[in-house]
PDB file of C-alpha atoms and ligand atoms in Angstrom:
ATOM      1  CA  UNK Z 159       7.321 -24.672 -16.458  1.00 36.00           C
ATOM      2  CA  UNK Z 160      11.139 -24.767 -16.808  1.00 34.00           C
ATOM      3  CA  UNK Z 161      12.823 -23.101 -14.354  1.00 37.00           C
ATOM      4  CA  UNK Z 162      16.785 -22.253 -15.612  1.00 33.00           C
ATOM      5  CA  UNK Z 163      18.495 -20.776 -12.131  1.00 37.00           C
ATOM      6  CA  UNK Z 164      21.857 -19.972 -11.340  1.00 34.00           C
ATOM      7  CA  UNK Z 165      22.613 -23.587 -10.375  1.00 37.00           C
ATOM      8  CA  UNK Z 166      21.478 -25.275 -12.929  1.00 34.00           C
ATOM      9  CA  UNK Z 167      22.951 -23.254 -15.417  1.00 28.00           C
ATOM     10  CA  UNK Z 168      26.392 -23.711 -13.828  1.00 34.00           C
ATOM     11  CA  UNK Z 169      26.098 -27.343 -13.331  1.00 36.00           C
ATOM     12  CA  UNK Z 170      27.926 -29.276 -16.076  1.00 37.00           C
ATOM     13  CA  UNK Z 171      24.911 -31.909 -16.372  1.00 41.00           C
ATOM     14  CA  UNK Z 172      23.400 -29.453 -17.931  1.00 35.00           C
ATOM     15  CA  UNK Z 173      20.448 -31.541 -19.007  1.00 35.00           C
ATOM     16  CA  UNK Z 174      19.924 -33.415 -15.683  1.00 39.00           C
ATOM     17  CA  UNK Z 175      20.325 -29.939 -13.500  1.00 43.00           C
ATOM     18  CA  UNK Z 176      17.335 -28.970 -15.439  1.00 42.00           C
ATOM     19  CA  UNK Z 177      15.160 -31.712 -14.696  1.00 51.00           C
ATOM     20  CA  UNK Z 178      15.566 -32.116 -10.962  1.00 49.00           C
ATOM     21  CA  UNK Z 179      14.924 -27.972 -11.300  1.00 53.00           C
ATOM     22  CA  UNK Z 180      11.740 -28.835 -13.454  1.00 56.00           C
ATOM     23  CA  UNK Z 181      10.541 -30.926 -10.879  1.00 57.00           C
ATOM     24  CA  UNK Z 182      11.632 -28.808  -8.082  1.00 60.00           C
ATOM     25  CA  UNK Z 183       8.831 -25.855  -9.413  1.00 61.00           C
ATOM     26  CA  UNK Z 184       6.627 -28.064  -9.959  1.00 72.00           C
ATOM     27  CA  UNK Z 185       6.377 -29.007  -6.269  1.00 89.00           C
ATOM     28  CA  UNK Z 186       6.913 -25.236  -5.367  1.00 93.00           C
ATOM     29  CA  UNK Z 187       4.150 -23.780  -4.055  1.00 94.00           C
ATOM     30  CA  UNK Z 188       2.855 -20.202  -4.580  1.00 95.00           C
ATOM     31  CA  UNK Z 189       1.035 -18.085  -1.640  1.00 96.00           C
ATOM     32  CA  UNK Z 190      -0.554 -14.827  -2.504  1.00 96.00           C
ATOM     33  CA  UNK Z 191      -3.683 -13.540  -1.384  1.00 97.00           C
ATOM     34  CA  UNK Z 192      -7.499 -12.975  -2.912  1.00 97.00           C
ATOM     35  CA  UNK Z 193      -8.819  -9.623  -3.801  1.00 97.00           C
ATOM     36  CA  UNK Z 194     -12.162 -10.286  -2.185  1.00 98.00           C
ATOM     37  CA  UNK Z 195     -12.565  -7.450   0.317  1.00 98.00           C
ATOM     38  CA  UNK Z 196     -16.749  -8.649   1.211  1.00 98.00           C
ATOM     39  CA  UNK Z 197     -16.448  -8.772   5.455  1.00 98.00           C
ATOM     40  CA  UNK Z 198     -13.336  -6.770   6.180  1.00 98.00           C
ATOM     41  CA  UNK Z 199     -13.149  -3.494   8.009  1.00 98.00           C
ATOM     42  CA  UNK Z 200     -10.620  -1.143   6.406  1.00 99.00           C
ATOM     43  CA  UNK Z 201      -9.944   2.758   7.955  1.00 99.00           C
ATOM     44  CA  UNK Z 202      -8.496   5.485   5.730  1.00 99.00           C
ATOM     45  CA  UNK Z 203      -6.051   7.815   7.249  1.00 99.00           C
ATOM     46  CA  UNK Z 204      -6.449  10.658   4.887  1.00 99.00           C
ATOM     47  CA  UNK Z 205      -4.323  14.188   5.358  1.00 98.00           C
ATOM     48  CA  UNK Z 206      -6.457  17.404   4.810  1.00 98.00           C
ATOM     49  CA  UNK Z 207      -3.428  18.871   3.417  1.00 97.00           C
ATOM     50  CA  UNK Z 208      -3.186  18.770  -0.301  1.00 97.00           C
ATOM     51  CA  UNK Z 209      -7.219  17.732   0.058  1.00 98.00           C
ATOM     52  CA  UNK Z 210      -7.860  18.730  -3.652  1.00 97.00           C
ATOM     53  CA  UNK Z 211      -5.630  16.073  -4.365  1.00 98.00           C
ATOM     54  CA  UNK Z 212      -6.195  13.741  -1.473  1.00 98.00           C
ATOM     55  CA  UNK Z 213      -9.990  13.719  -2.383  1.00 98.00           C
ATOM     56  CA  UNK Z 214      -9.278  12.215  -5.553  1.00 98.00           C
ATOM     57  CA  UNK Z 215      -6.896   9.388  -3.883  1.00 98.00           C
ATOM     58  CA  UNK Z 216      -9.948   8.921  -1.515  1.00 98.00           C
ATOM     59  CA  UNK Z 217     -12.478   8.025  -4.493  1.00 98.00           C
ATOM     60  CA  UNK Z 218      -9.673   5.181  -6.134  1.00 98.00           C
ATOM     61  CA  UNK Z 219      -9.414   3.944  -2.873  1.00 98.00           C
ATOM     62  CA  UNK Z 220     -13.236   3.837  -1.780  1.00 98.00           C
ATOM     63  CA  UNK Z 221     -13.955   2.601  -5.344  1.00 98.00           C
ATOM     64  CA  UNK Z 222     -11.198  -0.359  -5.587  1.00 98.00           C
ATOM     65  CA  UNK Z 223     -12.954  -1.377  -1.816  1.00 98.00           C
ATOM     66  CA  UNK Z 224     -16.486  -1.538  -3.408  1.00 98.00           C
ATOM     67  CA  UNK Z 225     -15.644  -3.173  -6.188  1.00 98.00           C
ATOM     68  CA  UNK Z 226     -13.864  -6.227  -4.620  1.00 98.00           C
ATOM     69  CA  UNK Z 227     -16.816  -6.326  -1.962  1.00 98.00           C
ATOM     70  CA  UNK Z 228     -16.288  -4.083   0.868  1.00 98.00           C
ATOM     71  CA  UNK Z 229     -19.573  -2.598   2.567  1.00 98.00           C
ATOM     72  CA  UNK Z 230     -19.876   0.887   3.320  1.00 96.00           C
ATOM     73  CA  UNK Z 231     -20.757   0.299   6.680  1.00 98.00           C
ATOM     74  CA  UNK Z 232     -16.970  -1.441   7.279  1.00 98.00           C
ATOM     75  CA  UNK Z 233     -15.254   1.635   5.659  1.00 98.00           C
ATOM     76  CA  UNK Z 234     -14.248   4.758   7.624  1.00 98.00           C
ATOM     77  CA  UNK Z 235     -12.404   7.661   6.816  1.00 98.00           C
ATOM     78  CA  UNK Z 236     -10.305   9.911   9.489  1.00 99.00           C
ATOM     79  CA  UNK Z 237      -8.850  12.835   8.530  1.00 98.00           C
ATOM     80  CA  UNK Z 238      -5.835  14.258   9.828  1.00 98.00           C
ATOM     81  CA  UNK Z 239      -3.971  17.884   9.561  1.00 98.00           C
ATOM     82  CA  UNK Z 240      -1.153  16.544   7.296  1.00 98.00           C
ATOM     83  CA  UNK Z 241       0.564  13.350   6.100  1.00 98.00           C
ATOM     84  CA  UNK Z 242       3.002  14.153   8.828  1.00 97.00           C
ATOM     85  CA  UNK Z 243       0.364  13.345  11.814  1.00 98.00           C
ATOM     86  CA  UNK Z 244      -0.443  10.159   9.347  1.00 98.00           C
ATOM     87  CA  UNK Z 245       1.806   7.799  11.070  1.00 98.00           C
ATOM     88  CA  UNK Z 246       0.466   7.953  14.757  1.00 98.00           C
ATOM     89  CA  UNK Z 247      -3.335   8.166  13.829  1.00 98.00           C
ATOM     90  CA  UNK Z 248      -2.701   4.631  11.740  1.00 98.00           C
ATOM     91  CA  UNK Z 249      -1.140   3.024  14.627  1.00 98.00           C
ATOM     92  CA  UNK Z 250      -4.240   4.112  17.596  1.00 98.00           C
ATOM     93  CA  UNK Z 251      -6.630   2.676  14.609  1.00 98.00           C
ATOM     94  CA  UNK Z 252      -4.485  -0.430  14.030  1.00 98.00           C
ATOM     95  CA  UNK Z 253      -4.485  -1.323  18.243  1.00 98.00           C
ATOM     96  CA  UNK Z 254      -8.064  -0.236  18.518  1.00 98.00           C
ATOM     97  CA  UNK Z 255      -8.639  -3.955  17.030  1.00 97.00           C
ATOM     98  CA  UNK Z 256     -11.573  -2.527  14.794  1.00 98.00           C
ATOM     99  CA  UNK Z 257      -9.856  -3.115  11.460  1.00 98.00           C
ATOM    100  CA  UNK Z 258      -8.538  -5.593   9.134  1.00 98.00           C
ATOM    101  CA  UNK Z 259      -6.287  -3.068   7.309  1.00 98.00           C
ATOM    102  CA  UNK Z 260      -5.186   1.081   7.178  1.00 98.00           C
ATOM    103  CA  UNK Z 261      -4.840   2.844   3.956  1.00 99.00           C
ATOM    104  CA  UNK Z 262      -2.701   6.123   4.643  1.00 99.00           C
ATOM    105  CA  UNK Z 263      -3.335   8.504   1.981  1.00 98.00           C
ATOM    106  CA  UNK Z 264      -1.465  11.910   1.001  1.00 98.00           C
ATOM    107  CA  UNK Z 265      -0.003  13.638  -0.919  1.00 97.00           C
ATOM    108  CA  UNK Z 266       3.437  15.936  -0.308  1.00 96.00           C
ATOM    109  CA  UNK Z 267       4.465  18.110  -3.195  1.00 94.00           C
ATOM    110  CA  UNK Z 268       8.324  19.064  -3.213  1.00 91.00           C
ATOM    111  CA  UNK Z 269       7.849  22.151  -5.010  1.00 81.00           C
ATOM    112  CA  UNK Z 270       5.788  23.932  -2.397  1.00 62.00           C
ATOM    113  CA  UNK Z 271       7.832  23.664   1.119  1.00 72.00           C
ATOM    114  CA  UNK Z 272      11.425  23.494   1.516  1.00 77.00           C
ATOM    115  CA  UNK Z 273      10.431  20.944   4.152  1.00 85.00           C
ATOM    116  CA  UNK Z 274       9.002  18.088   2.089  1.00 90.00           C
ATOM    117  CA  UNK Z 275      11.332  16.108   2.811  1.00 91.00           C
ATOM    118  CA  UNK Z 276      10.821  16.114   6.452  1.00 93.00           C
ATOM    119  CA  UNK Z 277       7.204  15.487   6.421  1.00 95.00           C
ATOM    120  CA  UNK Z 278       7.677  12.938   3.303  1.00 96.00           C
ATOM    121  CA  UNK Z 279      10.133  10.934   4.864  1.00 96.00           C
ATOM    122  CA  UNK Z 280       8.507  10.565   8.082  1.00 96.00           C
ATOM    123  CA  UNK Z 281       5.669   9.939   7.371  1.00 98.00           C
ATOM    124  CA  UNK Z 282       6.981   7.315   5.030  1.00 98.00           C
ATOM    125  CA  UNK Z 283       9.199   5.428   7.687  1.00 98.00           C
ATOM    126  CA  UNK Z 284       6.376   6.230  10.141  1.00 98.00           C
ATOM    127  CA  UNK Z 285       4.219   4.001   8.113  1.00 98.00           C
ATOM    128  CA  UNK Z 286       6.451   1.101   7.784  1.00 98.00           C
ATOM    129  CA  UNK Z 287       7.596   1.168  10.980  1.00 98.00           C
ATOM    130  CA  UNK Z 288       3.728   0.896  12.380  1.00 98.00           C
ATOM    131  CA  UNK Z 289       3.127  -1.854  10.185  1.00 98.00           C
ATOM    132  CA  UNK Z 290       5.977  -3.491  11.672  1.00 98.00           C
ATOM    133  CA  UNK Z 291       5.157  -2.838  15.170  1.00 98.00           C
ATOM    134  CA  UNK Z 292       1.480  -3.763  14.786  1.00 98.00           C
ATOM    135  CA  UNK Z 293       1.484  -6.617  12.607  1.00 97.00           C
ATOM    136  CA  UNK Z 294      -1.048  -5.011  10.579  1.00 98.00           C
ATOM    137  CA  UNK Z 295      -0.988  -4.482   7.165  1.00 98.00           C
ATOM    138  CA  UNK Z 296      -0.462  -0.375   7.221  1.00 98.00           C
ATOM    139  CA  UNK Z 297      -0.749   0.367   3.396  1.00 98.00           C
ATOM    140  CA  UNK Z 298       1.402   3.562   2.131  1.00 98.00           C
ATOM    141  CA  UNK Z 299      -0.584   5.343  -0.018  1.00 98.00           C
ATOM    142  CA  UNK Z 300       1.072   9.033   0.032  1.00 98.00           C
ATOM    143  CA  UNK Z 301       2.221  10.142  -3.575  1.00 98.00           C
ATOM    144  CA  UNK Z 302       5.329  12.267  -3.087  1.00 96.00           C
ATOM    145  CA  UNK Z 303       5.859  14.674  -6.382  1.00 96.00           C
ATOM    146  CA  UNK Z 304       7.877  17.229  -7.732  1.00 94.00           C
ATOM    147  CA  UNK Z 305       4.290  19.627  -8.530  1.00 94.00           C
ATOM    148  CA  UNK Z 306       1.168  19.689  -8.093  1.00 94.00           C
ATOM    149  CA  UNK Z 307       0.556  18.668 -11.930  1.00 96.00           C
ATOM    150  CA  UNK Z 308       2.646  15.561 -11.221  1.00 96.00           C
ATOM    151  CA  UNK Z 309       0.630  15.050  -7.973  1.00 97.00           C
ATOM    152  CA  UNK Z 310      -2.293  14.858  -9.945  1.00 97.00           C
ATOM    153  CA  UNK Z 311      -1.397  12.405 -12.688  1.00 96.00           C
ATOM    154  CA  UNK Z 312      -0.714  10.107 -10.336  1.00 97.00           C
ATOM    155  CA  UNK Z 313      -4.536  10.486  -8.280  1.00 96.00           C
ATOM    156  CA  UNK Z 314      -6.660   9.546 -11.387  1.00 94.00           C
ATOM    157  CA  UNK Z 315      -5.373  11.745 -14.684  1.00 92.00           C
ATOM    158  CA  UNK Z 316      -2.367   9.828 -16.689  1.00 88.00           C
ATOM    159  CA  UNK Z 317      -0.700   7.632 -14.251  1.00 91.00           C
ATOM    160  CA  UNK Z 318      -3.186   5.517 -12.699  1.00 95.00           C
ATOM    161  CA  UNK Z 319      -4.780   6.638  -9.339  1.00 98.00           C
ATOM    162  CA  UNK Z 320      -2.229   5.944  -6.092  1.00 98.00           C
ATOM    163  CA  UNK Z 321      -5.158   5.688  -3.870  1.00 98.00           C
ATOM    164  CA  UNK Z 322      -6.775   2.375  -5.826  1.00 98.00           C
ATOM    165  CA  UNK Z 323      -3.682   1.008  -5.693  1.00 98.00           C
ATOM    166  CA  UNK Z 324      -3.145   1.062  -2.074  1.00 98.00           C
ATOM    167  CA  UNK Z 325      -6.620   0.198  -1.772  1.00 98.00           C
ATOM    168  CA  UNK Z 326      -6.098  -2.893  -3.706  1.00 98.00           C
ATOM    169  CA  UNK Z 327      -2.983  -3.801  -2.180  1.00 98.00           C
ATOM    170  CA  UNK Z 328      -4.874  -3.590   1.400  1.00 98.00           C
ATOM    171  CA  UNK Z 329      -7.057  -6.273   0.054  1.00 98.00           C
ATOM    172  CA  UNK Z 330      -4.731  -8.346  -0.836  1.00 98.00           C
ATOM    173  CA  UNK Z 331      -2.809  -8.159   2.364  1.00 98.00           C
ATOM    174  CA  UNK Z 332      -5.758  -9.037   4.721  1.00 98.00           C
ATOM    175  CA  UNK Z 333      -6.175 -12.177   2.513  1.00 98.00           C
ATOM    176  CA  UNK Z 334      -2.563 -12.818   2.352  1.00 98.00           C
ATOM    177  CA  UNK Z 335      -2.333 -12.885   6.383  1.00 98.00           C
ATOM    178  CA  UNK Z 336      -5.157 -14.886   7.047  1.00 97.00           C
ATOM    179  CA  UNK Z 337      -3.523 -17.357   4.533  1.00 96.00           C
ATOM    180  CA  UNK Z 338      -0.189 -17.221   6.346  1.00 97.00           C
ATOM    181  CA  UNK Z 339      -2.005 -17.261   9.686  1.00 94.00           C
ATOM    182  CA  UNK Z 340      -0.360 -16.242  12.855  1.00 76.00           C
TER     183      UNK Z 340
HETATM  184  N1  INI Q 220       1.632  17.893   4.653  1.00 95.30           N
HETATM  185  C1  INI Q 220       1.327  17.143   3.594  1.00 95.30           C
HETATM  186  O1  INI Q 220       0.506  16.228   3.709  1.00 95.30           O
HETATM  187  N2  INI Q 220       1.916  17.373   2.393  1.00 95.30           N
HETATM  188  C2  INI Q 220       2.829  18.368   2.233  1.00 95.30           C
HETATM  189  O2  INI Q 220       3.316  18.561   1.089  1.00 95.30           O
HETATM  190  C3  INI Q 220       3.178  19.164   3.328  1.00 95.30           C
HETATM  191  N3  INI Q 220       4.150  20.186   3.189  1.00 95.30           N
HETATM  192  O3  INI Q 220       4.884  20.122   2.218  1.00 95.30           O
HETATM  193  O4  INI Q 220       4.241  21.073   4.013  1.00 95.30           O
HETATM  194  C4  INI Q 220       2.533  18.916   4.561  1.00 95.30           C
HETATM  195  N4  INI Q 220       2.822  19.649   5.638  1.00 95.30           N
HETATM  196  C5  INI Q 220       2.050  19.612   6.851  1.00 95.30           C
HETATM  197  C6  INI Q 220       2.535  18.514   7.766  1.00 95.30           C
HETATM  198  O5  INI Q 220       2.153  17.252   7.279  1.00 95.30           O
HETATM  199  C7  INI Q 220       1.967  18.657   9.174  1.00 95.30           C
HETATM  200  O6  INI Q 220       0.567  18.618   9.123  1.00 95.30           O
HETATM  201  C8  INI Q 220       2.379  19.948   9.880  1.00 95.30           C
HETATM  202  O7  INI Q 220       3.780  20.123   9.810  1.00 95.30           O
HETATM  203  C9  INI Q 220       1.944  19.918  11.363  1.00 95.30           C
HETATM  204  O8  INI Q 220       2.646  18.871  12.048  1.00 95.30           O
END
């Protein structure tokens, strides 16, 4: 694989930049990780609020766990009032040393409370910041929306379902850390 980066292209030898880049990639080595999810333990922090919604987030997520291997009997599900109260709930369950991953799932819809933009943005920098302070991987799946039409599009109708997605992307963390180790 040729790699053309900024250097090489501004190198006048041109054709010898190139090579020592060729040779460069292919020396480079890539670390992602699997999508096996058979033997981890993965909690869902799932908001009540929205729950028509939510539910549907829950069923992408539980089926993307199944699918790559996950047994029942490692998954668990806590609810909470609202994606607010997400943050705190995902950090107990990430030092309670009983899980290889937290899926946060909600869903805040802009047009129904002026403050949707409080509980969205906490509960977004809540998340981050408790993957941070844990270590963890702390997976952000809350779909923020402008209605409750566009809320649902994105939980399973035309654009994809949110909650596989984090789902997946909790997978692939756990794998990913191990790989990196501590
Ligand atoms: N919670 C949500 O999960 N989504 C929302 O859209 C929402 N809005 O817009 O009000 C919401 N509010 C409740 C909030 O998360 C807390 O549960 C509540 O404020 C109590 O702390």
């Amino acid at each position: 694989m040729r790699r053309v980066d900024r250097q090489s292209f501004n190198n006048s030898d041109g054709g010898a930049a190139a090579d020592a880049s060729e040779r460069k990639s292919m020396a480079m080595k890539t670390v992602q990780g699997g999508l096996s999810a058979a033997g981890s333990r993965f909690a869902l922090v799932v908001s009540r609020f929205n729950d028509f919604i939510v539910s549907r987030l829950v069923e992408g997520a539980v089926d993307a766990l199944t699918r790559t291997g996950a047994e029942e009997a490692n998954l668990c599900i806590v609810k909470v009032p609202g994606s607010f109260e997400i943050p705190l709930v995902a950090k107990r369950l990430a030092e309670s040393g009983k899980w290889d991953a937290i899926i946060c799932l909600g869903v805040a819809i802009r047009g129904e409370t002026p403050h949707f933009d409080y509980v969205a943005g906490e509960a977004s920098k809540g998340i981050a910041a408790c993957a941070l302070q844990t270590g963890m991987p702390i997976i952000y799946g809350l779909v923020t929306a402008e209605s409750a039409e566009q809320a649902m599009d994105r939980a399973g109708l035309k654009m994809g379902n949110k909650g596989f997605d984090a789902a997946m992307a909790a997978v692939e963390m756990v794998n990913l850390l191990k790989v990196l180790g501590k």
